[in-house]
Amino acid sequence: WGTVGHATVAYIASGLMKPETTAYCKQVLGDSSDDFIGSIASWADSYRYEAGGAFSSPFHYIDALDNPPYSCDVNFERDCTEEGCIVSAIMNYTNIQRTQHEPSSLKFVVHFLGDIHQPLHDENYGAGGNNITVLVDGVTWKLHAAWDTAFITKITGGTNLATAKGFATRLLANIKSDVYATASKKWFRGSLADTETAAMIWASQTNDLVCTHVLPEGPIAIEGKELNGTYYQNAVPVLELQMAKAGWRLAAWLDLIATGST
Ligand code: DCM
Ligand code: DCM
Ligand code: DCM
Ligand code: ZN
Ligand code: ZN
């Protein structure tokens, strides 16, 4: 996700987490403001461009070697390479956070629980959609960035932290009321007793969306095409649900870490 997507996930989580989890995160991050988590959600995207941070680049995704739109699946042994992937990164930084309570592992966990909910971060095809070019309202985008950023800007009309806060407020209301309240009771939460299974279930559910909503008729059907019609209309509810699920799961995950639970 771009900065609005990551901050939206973070603000949703901050609206759902336990008070002791808020206190824990504020203490670890050394930030007592309301933006303690929204303001660090995109740190990992700056860090990977720093000289010492290049090792973390593969941690933002898992390149599922599936065959969309005919079959979608993620396989840890097949798809997580030796340099690591988003699933192994969530496992590692969650364990570091549980034992060392330090800021960089918390910033990684917040970021990667966001990215794992972006369908193209759980897909190998076209380097996660970076090699597919599309149009959004006449502007050329990589398909990956259309999902990361262009569609979210089109939904919210903004690009800053205030935009994310507004978007998160609306999605939080959905989680707490009619729109997602019943469904969210069945969302898979995950447990710190088996972090690989948790992250793999999040990745697999998200990867399913590559077949149904990202490449439903294959790449040729969208290459060079304008996506602001039906394709975008079908993407909006998926993007909103992925933001909501990611924020809800991040809150639950941080609650377990902060309270020393599994
Ligand atoms: N990005 C960038 N420069 C930065 C931080 C982020 O160009 N300093 C861009 C690259 C990605 C996007 O942000 O297209 C989101 O990154 P990702 O989705 O890989 O986390
Ligand atoms: N990305 C991905 N899968 C890949 C390669 C990259 O999901 N196989 C993501 C990471 C960034 C975005 O795509 O969010 C752009 O990557 P880069 O900045 O490396 O071009
Ligand atoms: N917003 C949203 N969905 C929209 C339009 C806006 O979630 N379709 C969010 C993002 C904005 C916030 O609401 O930051 C306030 O919007 P506005 O500036 O239109 O009042
Ligand atoms: Zn991305
Ligand atoms: Zn990222």
mmCIF file of C-alpha atoms and ligand atoms in Angstrom:
data_model
loop_
_atom_site.group_PDB
_atom_site.id
_atom_site.type_symbol
_atom_site.label_atom_id
_atom_site.label_comp_id
_atom_site.label_asym_id
_atom_site.label_seq_id
_atom_site.Cartn_x
_atom_site.Cartn_y
_atom_site.Cartn_z
ATOM 1 C CA TRP A 1 0.000 0.000 0.000
ATOM 2 C CA GLY A 2 0.929 3.638 -0.290
ATOM 3 C CA THR A 3 1.046 5.879 2.751
ATOM 4 C CA VAL A 4 -2.736 6.383 2.976
ATOM 5 C CA GLY A 5 -3.406 2.631 2.874
ATOM 6 C CA HIS A 6 -0.823 1.838 5.544
ATOM 7 C CA ALA A 7 -1.943 4.695 7.799
ATOM 8 C CA THR A 8 -5.606 3.704 7.360
ATOM 9 C CA VAL A 9 -4.833 0.166 8.562
ATOM 10 C CA ALA A 10 -2.899 1.610 11.512
ATOM 11 C CA TYR A 11 -5.640 4.062 12.535
ATOM 12 C CA ILE A 12 -8.256 1.287 12.334
ATOM 13 C CA ALA A 13 -6.053 -0.847 14.609
ATOM 14 C CA SER A 14 -5.602 2.018 17.074
ATOM 15 C CA GLY A 15 -9.405 2.348 17.271
ATOM 16 C CA LEU A 16 -9.845 -1.347 18.139
ATOM 17 C CA MET A 17 -6.863 -2.262 20.331
ATOM 18 C CA LYS A 18 -7.011 -2.593 24.126
ATOM 19 C CA PRO A 19 -6.051 0.469 26.207
ATOM 20 C CA GLU A 20 -2.979 -1.390 27.513
ATOM 21 C CA THR A 21 -1.915 -2.083 23.916
ATOM 22 C CA THR A 22 -2.139 1.622 23.114
ATOM 23 C CA ALA A 23 -0.001 2.369 26.180
ATOM 24 C CA TYR A 24 2.499 -0.350 25.189
ATOM 25 C CA CYS A 25 2.866 0.940 21.592
ATOM 26 C CA LYS A 26 3.194 4.561 22.730
ATOM 27 C CA GLN A 27 5.928 3.547 25.173
ATOM 28 C CA VAL A 28 7.860 1.385 22.677
ATOM 29 C CA LEU A 29 7.640 4.077 19.984
ATOM 30 C CA GLY A 30 8.292 6.974 22.364
ATOM 31 C CA ASP A 31 5.277 8.860 21.004
ATOM 32 C CA SER A 32 2.353 9.798 23.256
ATOM 33 C CA SER A 33 0.331 11.466 20.466
ATOM 34 C CA ASP A 34 -2.830 10.042 18.834
ATOM 35 C CA ASP A 35 -0.800 9.454 15.674
ATOM 36 C CA PHE A 36 1.643 7.071 17.411
ATOM 37 C CA ILE A 37 0.865 4.255 14.977
ATOM 38 C CA GLY A 38 -0.403 6.079 11.851
ATOM 39 C CA SER A 39 2.805 8.081 11.597
ATOM 40 C CA ILE A 40 5.132 5.008 11.575
ATOM 41 C CA ALA A 41 3.032 2.735 9.329
ATOM 42 C CA SER A 42 5.026 3.514 6.140
ATOM 43 C CA TRP A 43 8.483 3.639 7.774
ATOM 44 C CA ALA A 44 9.410 0.221 6.276
ATOM 45 C CA ASP A 45 8.901 1.613 2.749
ATOM 46 C CA SER A 46 11.509 4.346 3.365
ATOM 47 C CA TYR A 47 13.842 1.982 5.192
ATOM 48 C CA ARG A 48 14.087 -0.484 2.287
ATOM 49 C CA TYR A 49 15.527 2.271 0.069
ATOM 50 C CA GLU A 50 18.233 3.105 2.622
ATOM 51 C CA ALA A 51 21.689 1.573 2.099
ATOM 52 C CA GLY A 52 21.411 -0.649 5.160
ATOM 53 C CA GLY A 53 17.763 -1.523 4.551
ATOM 54 C CA ALA A 54 17.869 -3.264 1.167
ATOM 55 C CA PHE A 55 17.794 -6.695 2.840
ATOM 56 C CA SER A 56 14.207 -5.980 3.899
ATOM 57 C CA SER A 57 12.864 -5.404 0.350
ATOM 58 C CA PRO A 58 11.646 -9.021 -0.161
ATOM 59 C CA PHE A 59 9.911 -8.882 3.226
ATOM 60 C CA HIS A 60 7.065 -6.792 1.731
ATOM 61 C CA TYR A 61 5.567 -9.625 -0.347
ATOM 62 C CA ILE A 62 5.394 -13.341 -1.132
ATOM 63 C CA ASP A 63 5.630 -14.292 -4.817
ATOM 64 C CA ALA A 64 2.979 -17.000 -5.104
ATOM 65 C CA LEU A 65 3.792 -19.135 -8.170
ATOM 66 C CA ASP A 66 0.149 -19.854 -8.945
ATOM 67 C CA ASN A 67 -1.758 -19.419 -12.200
ATOM 68 C CA PRO A 68 -4.325 -16.606 -12.055
ATOM 69 C CA PRO A 69 -7.140 -16.376 -12.957
ATOM 70 C CA TYR A 70 -7.391 -20.173 -13.330
ATOM 71 C CA SER A 71 -5.943 -21.111 -9.952
ATOM 72 C CA CYS A 72 -4.800 -19.068 -6.988
ATOM 73 C CA ASP A 73 -2.855 -20.421 -4.025
ATOM 74 C CA VAL A 74 0.123 -19.658 -1.786
ATOM 75 C CA ASN A 75 2.579 -22.327 -0.616
ATOM 76 C CA PHE A 76 5.174 -21.436 2.021
ATOM 77 C CA GLU A 77 7.814 -23.990 0.904
ATOM 78 C CA ARG A 78 7.384 -23.115 -2.776
ATOM 79 C CA ASP A 79 6.946 -19.347 -2.556
ATOM 80 C CA CYS A 80 9.001 -18.039 0.380
ATOM 81 C CA THR A 81 12.543 -17.709 -0.960
ATOM 82 C CA GLU A 82 15.856 -17.867 0.904
ATOM 83 C CA GLU A 83 16.010 -14.060 1.221
ATOM 84 C CA GLY A 84 12.708 -14.257 3.120
ATOM 85 C CA CYS A 85 9.177 -13.113 2.347
ATOM 86 C CA ILE A 86 6.299 -11.332 4.064
ATOM 87 C CA VAL A 87 5.240 -14.503 5.892
ATOM 88 C CA SER A 88 8.681 -15.242 7.358
ATOM 89 C CA ALA A 89 9.133 -11.528 8.107
ATOM 90 C CA ILE A 90 5.891 -11.422 10.108
ATOM 91 C CA MET A 91 7.022 -14.541 12.001
ATOM 92 C CA ASN A 92 10.497 -13.134 12.748
ATOM 93 C CA TYR A 93 9.567 -9.580 13.697
ATOM 94 C CA THR A 94 6.623 -10.773 15.795
ATOM 95 C CA ASN A 95 8.998 -12.975 17.800
ATOM 96 C CA ILE A 96 11.518 -10.150 18.156
ATOM 97 C CA GLN A 97 8.725 -7.851 19.339
ATOM 98 C CA ARG A 98 7.483 -10.352 21.924
ATOM 99 C CA THR A 99 10.935 -10.729 23.464
ATOM 100 C CA GLN A 100 12.707 -7.401 22.871
ATOM 101 C CA HIS A 101 9.875 -4.821 22.779
ATOM 102 C CA GLU A 102 11.752 -2.496 20.449
ATOM 103 C CA PRO A 103 10.555 0.126 17.943
ATOM 104 C CA SER A 104 11.854 -1.224 14.615
ATOM 105 C CA SER A 105 10.240 -4.658 14.991
ATOM 106 C CA LEU A 106 6.955 -2.989 15.949
ATOM 107 C CA LYS A 107 7.160 -0.746 12.866
ATOM 108 C CA PHE A 108 7.816 -3.806 10.662
ATOM 109 C CA VAL A 109 4.869 -5.738 12.163
ATOM 110 C CA VAL A 110 2.490 -2.794 11.635
ATOM 111 C CA HIS A 111 3.636 -2.402 8.016
ATOM 112 C CA PHE A 112 3.692 -6.072 6.992
ATOM 113 C CA LEU A 113 0.258 -6.848 8.429
ATOM 114 C CA GLY A 114 -0.920 -4.092 6.085
ATOM 115 C CA ASP A 115 0.961 -5.286 2.989
ATOM 116 C CA ILE A 116 -0.082 -8.931 3.390
ATOM 117 C CA HIS A 117 -3.692 -7.762 2.817
ATOM 118 C CA GLN A 118 -2.855 -6.247 -0.615
ATOM 119 C CA PRO A 119 -3.639 -9.013 -3.162
ATOM 120 C CA LEU A 120 -0.664 -8.179 -5.414
ATOM 121 C CA HIS A 121 1.723 -8.543 -2.444
ATOM 122 C CA ASP A 122 0.713 -12.240 -2.412
ATOM 123 C CA GLU A 123 1.262 -12.860 -6.135
ATOM 124 C CA ASN A 124 4.261 -13.489 -8.419
ATOM 125 C CA TYR A 125 2.572 -12.777 -11.771
ATOM 126 C CA GLY A 126 4.178 -9.779 -13.484
ATOM 127 C CA ALA A 127 6.345 -9.147 -10.395
ATOM 128 C CA GLY A 128 3.269 -8.561 -8.277
ATOM 129 C CA GLY A 129 1.579 -6.615 -11.084
ATOM 130 C CA ASN A 130 4.514 -4.202 -11.501
ATOM 131 C CA ASN A 131 4.961 -5.279 -15.145
ATOM 132 C CA ILE A 132 1.333 -4.658 -16.103
ATOM 133 C CA THR A 133 0.433 -1.115 -17.210
ATOM 134 C CA VAL A 134 -3.111 0.237 -16.851
ATOM 135 C CA LEU A 135 -4.953 3.581 -16.889
ATOM 136 C CA VAL A 136 -6.892 5.114 -14.008
ATOM 137 C CA ASP A 137 -8.839 8.214 -15.112
ATOM 138 C CA GLY A 138 -6.495 8.573 -18.087
ATOM 139 C CA VAL A 139 -3.305 8.422 -16.011
ATOM 140 C CA THR A 140 -0.820 5.573 -16.559
ATOM 141 C CA TRP A 141 -0.157 3.374 -13.533
ATOM 142 C CA LYS A 142 1.476 0.026 -12.861
ATOM 143 C CA LEU A 143 -1.310 -2.362 -11.866
ATOM 144 C CA HIS A 144 0.486 -2.855 -8.531
ATOM 145 C CA ALA A 145 0.450 0.863 -7.776
ATOM 146 C CA ALA A 146 -3.148 1.218 -8.968
ATOM 147 C CA TRP A 147 -4.147 -1.114 -6.114
ATOM 148 C CA ASP A 148 -1.562 0.305 -3.640
ATOM 149 C CA THR A 149 -2.388 3.955 -4.261
ATOM 150 C CA ALA A 150 -4.485 5.132 -7.250
ATOM 151 C CA PHE A 151 -7.724 3.402 -6.250
ATOM 152 C CA ILE A 152 -7.364 4.459 -2.606
ATOM 153 C CA THR A 153 -6.785 8.068 -3.656
ATOM 154 C CA LYS A 154 -9.861 7.792 -5.878
ATOM 155 C CA ILE A 155 -11.959 6.464 -2.964
ATOM 156 C CA THR A 156 -10.814 8.990 -0.378
ATOM 157 C CA GLY A 157 -9.984 12.050 -2.476
ATOM 158 C CA GLY A 158 -6.795 12.677 -0.468
ATOM 159 C CA THR A 159 -3.185 11.658 0.066
ATOM 160 C CA ASN A 160 -2.214 12.584 3.635
ATOM 161 C CA LEU A 161 -2.566 11.278 7.196
ATOM 162 C CA ALA A 162 -5.785 13.268 7.687
ATOM 163 C CA THR A 163 -7.248 11.424 4.696
ATOM 164 C CA ALA A 164 -6.281 8.108 6.269
ATOM 165 C CA LYS A 165 -7.823 9.135 9.596
ATOM 166 C CA GLY A 166 -11.107 9.989 7.860
ATOM 167 C CA PHE A 167 -11.127 6.755 5.856
ATOM 168 C CA ALA A 168 -10.318 4.754 9.013
ATOM 169 C CA THR A 169 -13.150 6.437 10.930
ATOM 170 C CA ARG A 170 -15.636 5.363 8.262
ATOM 171 C CA LEU A 171 -14.306 1.769 8.135
ATOM 172 C CA LEU A 172 -14.234 1.560 11.967
ATOM 173 C CA ALA A 173 -17.924 2.498 11.954
ATOM 174 C CA ASN A 174 -18.503 -0.330 9.457
ATOM 175 C CA ILE A 175 -16.699 -2.824 11.731
ATOM 176 C CA LYS A 176 -18.728 -1.732 14.743
ATOM 177 C CA SER A 177 -22.104 -1.615 12.972
ATOM 178 C CA ASP A 178 -24.194 -3.239 10.266
ATOM 179 C CA VAL A 179 -21.739 -3.380 7.372
ATOM 180 C CA TYR A 180 -19.029 -5.686 8.794
ATOM 181 C CA ALA A 181 -20.174 -6.425 12.376
ATOM 182 C CA THR A 182 -21.585 -9.903 11.701
ATOM 183 C CA ALA A 183 -18.923 -10.850 9.153
ATOM 184 C CA SER A 184 -16.058 -9.719 11.387
ATOM 185 C CA LYS A 185 -17.039 -12.287 14.020
ATOM 186 C CA LYS A 186 -15.874 -14.935 11.521
ATOM 187 C CA TRP A 187 -12.661 -13.212 10.405
ATOM 188 C CA PHE A 188 -9.633 -15.391 11.123
ATOM 189 C CA ARG A 189 -7.658 -13.792 13.923
ATOM 190 C CA GLY A 190 -4.512 -15.922 14.236
ATOM 191 C CA SER A 191 -2.481 -16.923 17.262
ATOM 192 C CA LEU A 192 1.081 -16.268 18.392
ATOM 193 C CA ALA A 193 1.366 -20.003 19.130
ATOM 194 C CA ASP A 194 1.568 -20.599 15.346
ATOM 195 C CA THR A 195 2.586 -17.438 13.542
ATOM 196 C CA GLU A 196 3.328 -19.269 10.257
ATOM 197 C CA THR A 197 -0.229 -20.596 10.020
ATOM 198 C CA ALA A 198 -1.684 -17.201 10.892
ATOM 199 C CA ALA A 199 0.307 -15.315 8.263
ATOM 200 C CA MET A 200 -0.253 -18.044 5.650
ATOM 201 C CA ILE A 201 -4.026 -17.920 6.140
ATOM 202 C CA TRP A 202 -3.993 -14.113 5.770
ATOM 203 C CA ALA A 203 -1.824 -14.451 2.632
ATOM 204 C CA SER A 204 -3.955 -17.239 1.124
ATOM 205 C CA GLN A 205 -7.253 -15.432 1.664
ATOM 206 C CA THR A 206 -5.784 -12.262 0.158
ATOM 207 C CA ASN A 207 -4.227 -14.151 -2.785
ATOM 208 C CA ASP A 208 -7.706 -15.552 -3.659
ATOM 209 C CA LEU A 209 -8.636 -11.984 -4.620
ATOM 210 C CA VAL A 210 -6.029 -12.024 -7.414
ATOM 211 C CA CYS A 211 -8.187 -14.587 -9.237
ATOM 212 C CA THR A 212 -11.539 -12.977 -8.428
ATOM 213 C CA HIS A 213 -10.880 -9.211 -8.574
ATOM 214 C CA VAL A 214 -7.343 -8.313 -9.715
ATOM 215 C CA LEU A 215 -6.938 -10.515 -12.815
ATOM 216 C CA PRO A 216 -10.470 -11.985 -13.168
ATOM 217 C CA GLU A 217 -10.197 -12.256 -16.957
ATOM 218 C CA GLY A 218 -6.408 -12.528 -17.108
ATOM 219 C CA PRO A 219 -3.782 -9.823 -17.699
ATOM 220 C CA ILE A 220 -4.505 -9.233 -21.414
ATOM 221 C CA ALA A 221 -8.018 -8.019 -20.570
ATOM 222 C CA ILE A 222 -6.612 -5.064 -18.571
ATOM 223 C CA GLU A 223 -3.154 -4.328 -20.088
ATOM 224 C CA GLY A 224 -3.231 -0.720 -21.361
ATOM 225 C CA LYS A 225 -6.946 -0.426 -20.506
ATOM 226 C CA GLU A 226 -8.877 2.207 -18.528
ATOM 227 C CA LEU A 227 -9.969 0.655 -15.203
ATOM 228 C CA ASN A 228 -12.196 3.447 -13.844
ATOM 229 C CA GLY A 229 -15.453 1.658 -14.762
ATOM 230 C CA THR A 230 -16.678 -1.772 -13.646
ATOM 231 C CA TYR A 231 -13.182 -2.926 -12.663
ATOM 232 C CA TYR A 232 -12.835 -0.046 -10.169
ATOM 233 C CA GLN A 233 -16.414 -0.426 -8.917
ATOM 234 C CA ASN A 234 -15.695 -4.092 -8.145
ATOM 235 C CA ALA A 235 -12.357 -3.184 -6.519
ATOM 236 C CA VAL A 236 -13.770 -0.607 -4.055
ATOM 237 C CA PRO A 237 -15.587 -3.024 -1.698
ATOM 238 C CA VAL A 238 -12.565 -5.356 -1.800
ATOM 239 C CA LEU A 239 -10.147 -2.549 -0.924
ATOM 240 C CA GLU A 240 -12.367 -1.346 1.922
ATOM 241 C CA LEU A 241 -12.774 -4.877 3.297
ATOM 242 C CA GLN A 242 -9.009 -5.508 3.091
ATOM 243 C CA MET A 243 -8.276 -2.254 4.972
ATOM 244 C CA ALA A 244 -10.840 -3.212 7.641
ATOM 245 C CA LYS A 245 -9.589 -6.795 8.015
ATOM 246 C CA ALA A 246 -5.961 -5.711 8.167
ATOM 247 C CA GLY A 247 -6.677 -3.112 10.875
ATOM 248 C CA TRP A 248 -8.823 -5.547 12.866
ATOM 249 C CA ARG A 249 -6.165 -8.288 12.650
ATOM 250 C CA LEU A 250 -3.373 -5.848 13.509
ATOM 251 C CA ALA A 251 -5.246 -4.749 16.653
ATOM 252 C CA ALA A 252 -5.769 -8.369 17.738
ATOM 253 C CA TRP A 253 -2.123 -9.258 16.982
ATOM 254 C CA LEU A 254 -0.748 -6.282 18.929
ATOM 255 C CA ASP A 255 -3.126 -7.064 21.825
ATOM 256 C CA LEU A 256 -1.537 -10.533 22.073
ATOM 257 C CA ILE A 257 1.996 -9.098 21.944
ATOM 258 C CA ALA A 258 1.311 -6.280 24.423
ATOM 259 C CA THR A 259 -0.407 -8.510 26.981
ATOM 260 C CA GLY A 260 2.128 -11.361 26.719
ATOM 261 C CA SER A 261 -0.570 -13.754 25.470
ATOM 262 C CA THR A 262 -0.586 -16.321 22.685
HETATM 263 N N1 DCM B 1 7.920 4.309 -2.168
HETATM 264 C C1 DCM B 1 8.926 5.042 -2.763
HETATM 265 N N2 DCM B 1 9.852 5.697 -2.011
HETATM 266 C C2 DCM B 1 9.799 5.607 -0.687
HETATM 267 C C3 DCM B 1 8.798 4.866 -0.060
HETATM 268 C C4 DCM B 1 7.873 4.229 -0.838
HETATM 269 O O1 DCM B 1 8.976 5.109 -3.988
HETATM 270 N N3 DCM B 1 10.719 6.240 0.034
HETATM 271 C C5 DCM B 1 6.906 3.642 -3.005
HETATM 272 C C6 DCM B 1 7.331 2.367 -3.690
HETATM 273 C C7 DCM B 1 6.086 1.517 -3.703
HETATM 274 C C8 DCM B 1 5.135 2.189 -2.749
HETATM 275 O O2 DCM B 1 5.804 3.300 -2.177
HETATM 276 O O3 DCM B 1 5.498 1.520 -4.995
HETATM 277 C C9 DCM B 1 4.592 1.292 -1.683
HETATM 278 O O4 DCM B 1 5.540 0.369 -1.318
HETATM 279 P P1 DCM B 1 5.104 -1.133 -0.972
HETATM 280 O O5 DCM B 1 3.726 -1.336 -1.427
HETATM 281 O O6 DCM B 1 6.151 -2.013 -1.581
HETATM 282 O O7 DCM B 1 5.173 -1.279 0.521
HETATM 283 N N1 DCM B 2 6.410 -5.934 -5.091
HETATM 284 C C1 DCM B 2 5.619 -7.058 -4.968
HETATM 285 N N2 DCM B 2 5.997 -8.223 -5.542
HETATM 286 C C2 DCM B 2 7.138 -8.283 -6.252
HETATM 287 C C3 DCM B 2 7.943 -7.136 -6.415
HETATM 288 C C4 DCM B 2 7.553 -5.958 -5.814
HETATM 289 O O1 DCM B 2 4.585 -7.009 -4.309
HETATM 290 N N3 DCM B 2 7.501 -9.437 -6.794
HETATM 291 C C5 DCM B 2 5.952 -4.679 -4.485
HETATM 292 C C6 DCM B 2 6.891 -3.998 -3.569
HETATM 293 C C7 DCM B 2 6.457 -2.551 -3.735
HETATM 294 C C8 DCM B 2 5.997 -2.440 -5.130
HETATM 295 O O2 DCM B 2 5.710 -3.798 -5.552
HETATM 296 O O3 DCM B 2 5.321 -2.256 -2.989
HETATM 297 C C9 DCM B 2 6.983 -1.771 -6.018
HETATM 298 O O4 DCM B 2 8.168 -2.476 -5.927
HETATM 299 P P1 DCM B 2 9.528 -1.816 -6.341
HETATM 300 O O5 DCM B 2 9.570 -0.518 -5.600
HETATM 301 O O6 DCM B 2 10.548 -2.819 -5.882
HETATM 302 O O7 DCM B 2 9.435 -1.685 -7.805
HETATM 303 N N1 DCM B 3 -13.649 9.561 2.894
HETATM 304 C C1 DCM B 3 -13.995 8.261 2.728
HETATM 305 N N2 DCM B 3 -14.729 7.878 1.646
HETATM 306 C C2 DCM B 3 -15.102 8.778 0.733
HETATM 307 C C3 DCM B 3 -14.762 10.128 0.876
HETATM 308 C C4 DCM B 3 -14.016 10.491 1.980
HETATM 309 O O1 DCM B 3 -13.646 7.447 3.558
HETATM 310 N N3 DCM B 3 -15.821 8.350 -0.313
HETATM 311 C C5 DCM B 3 -12.857 9.883 4.068
HETATM 312 C C6 DCM B 3 -11.499 10.377 3.714
HETATM 313 C C7 DCM B 3 -11.525 11.825 4.113
HETATM 314 C C8 DCM B 3 -12.616 11.910 5.133
HETATM 315 O O2 DCM B 3 -13.529 10.850 4.812
HETATM 316 O O3 DCM B 3 -10.304 12.211 4.653
HETATM 317 C C9 DCM B 3 -13.310 13.221 5.134
HETATM 318 O O4 DCM B 3 -13.786 13.409 3.826
HETATM 319 P P1 DCM B 3 -14.246 14.861 3.358
HETATM 320 O O5 DCM B 3 -12.988 15.639 3.231
HETATM 321 O O6 DCM B 3 -14.907 14.586 2.029
HETATM 322 O O7 DCM B 3 -15.174 15.338 4.408
HETATM 323 ZN ZN ZN B 4 2.704 -2.392 -2.849
HETATM 324 ZN ZN ZN B 5 5.528 -2.306 1.915
#
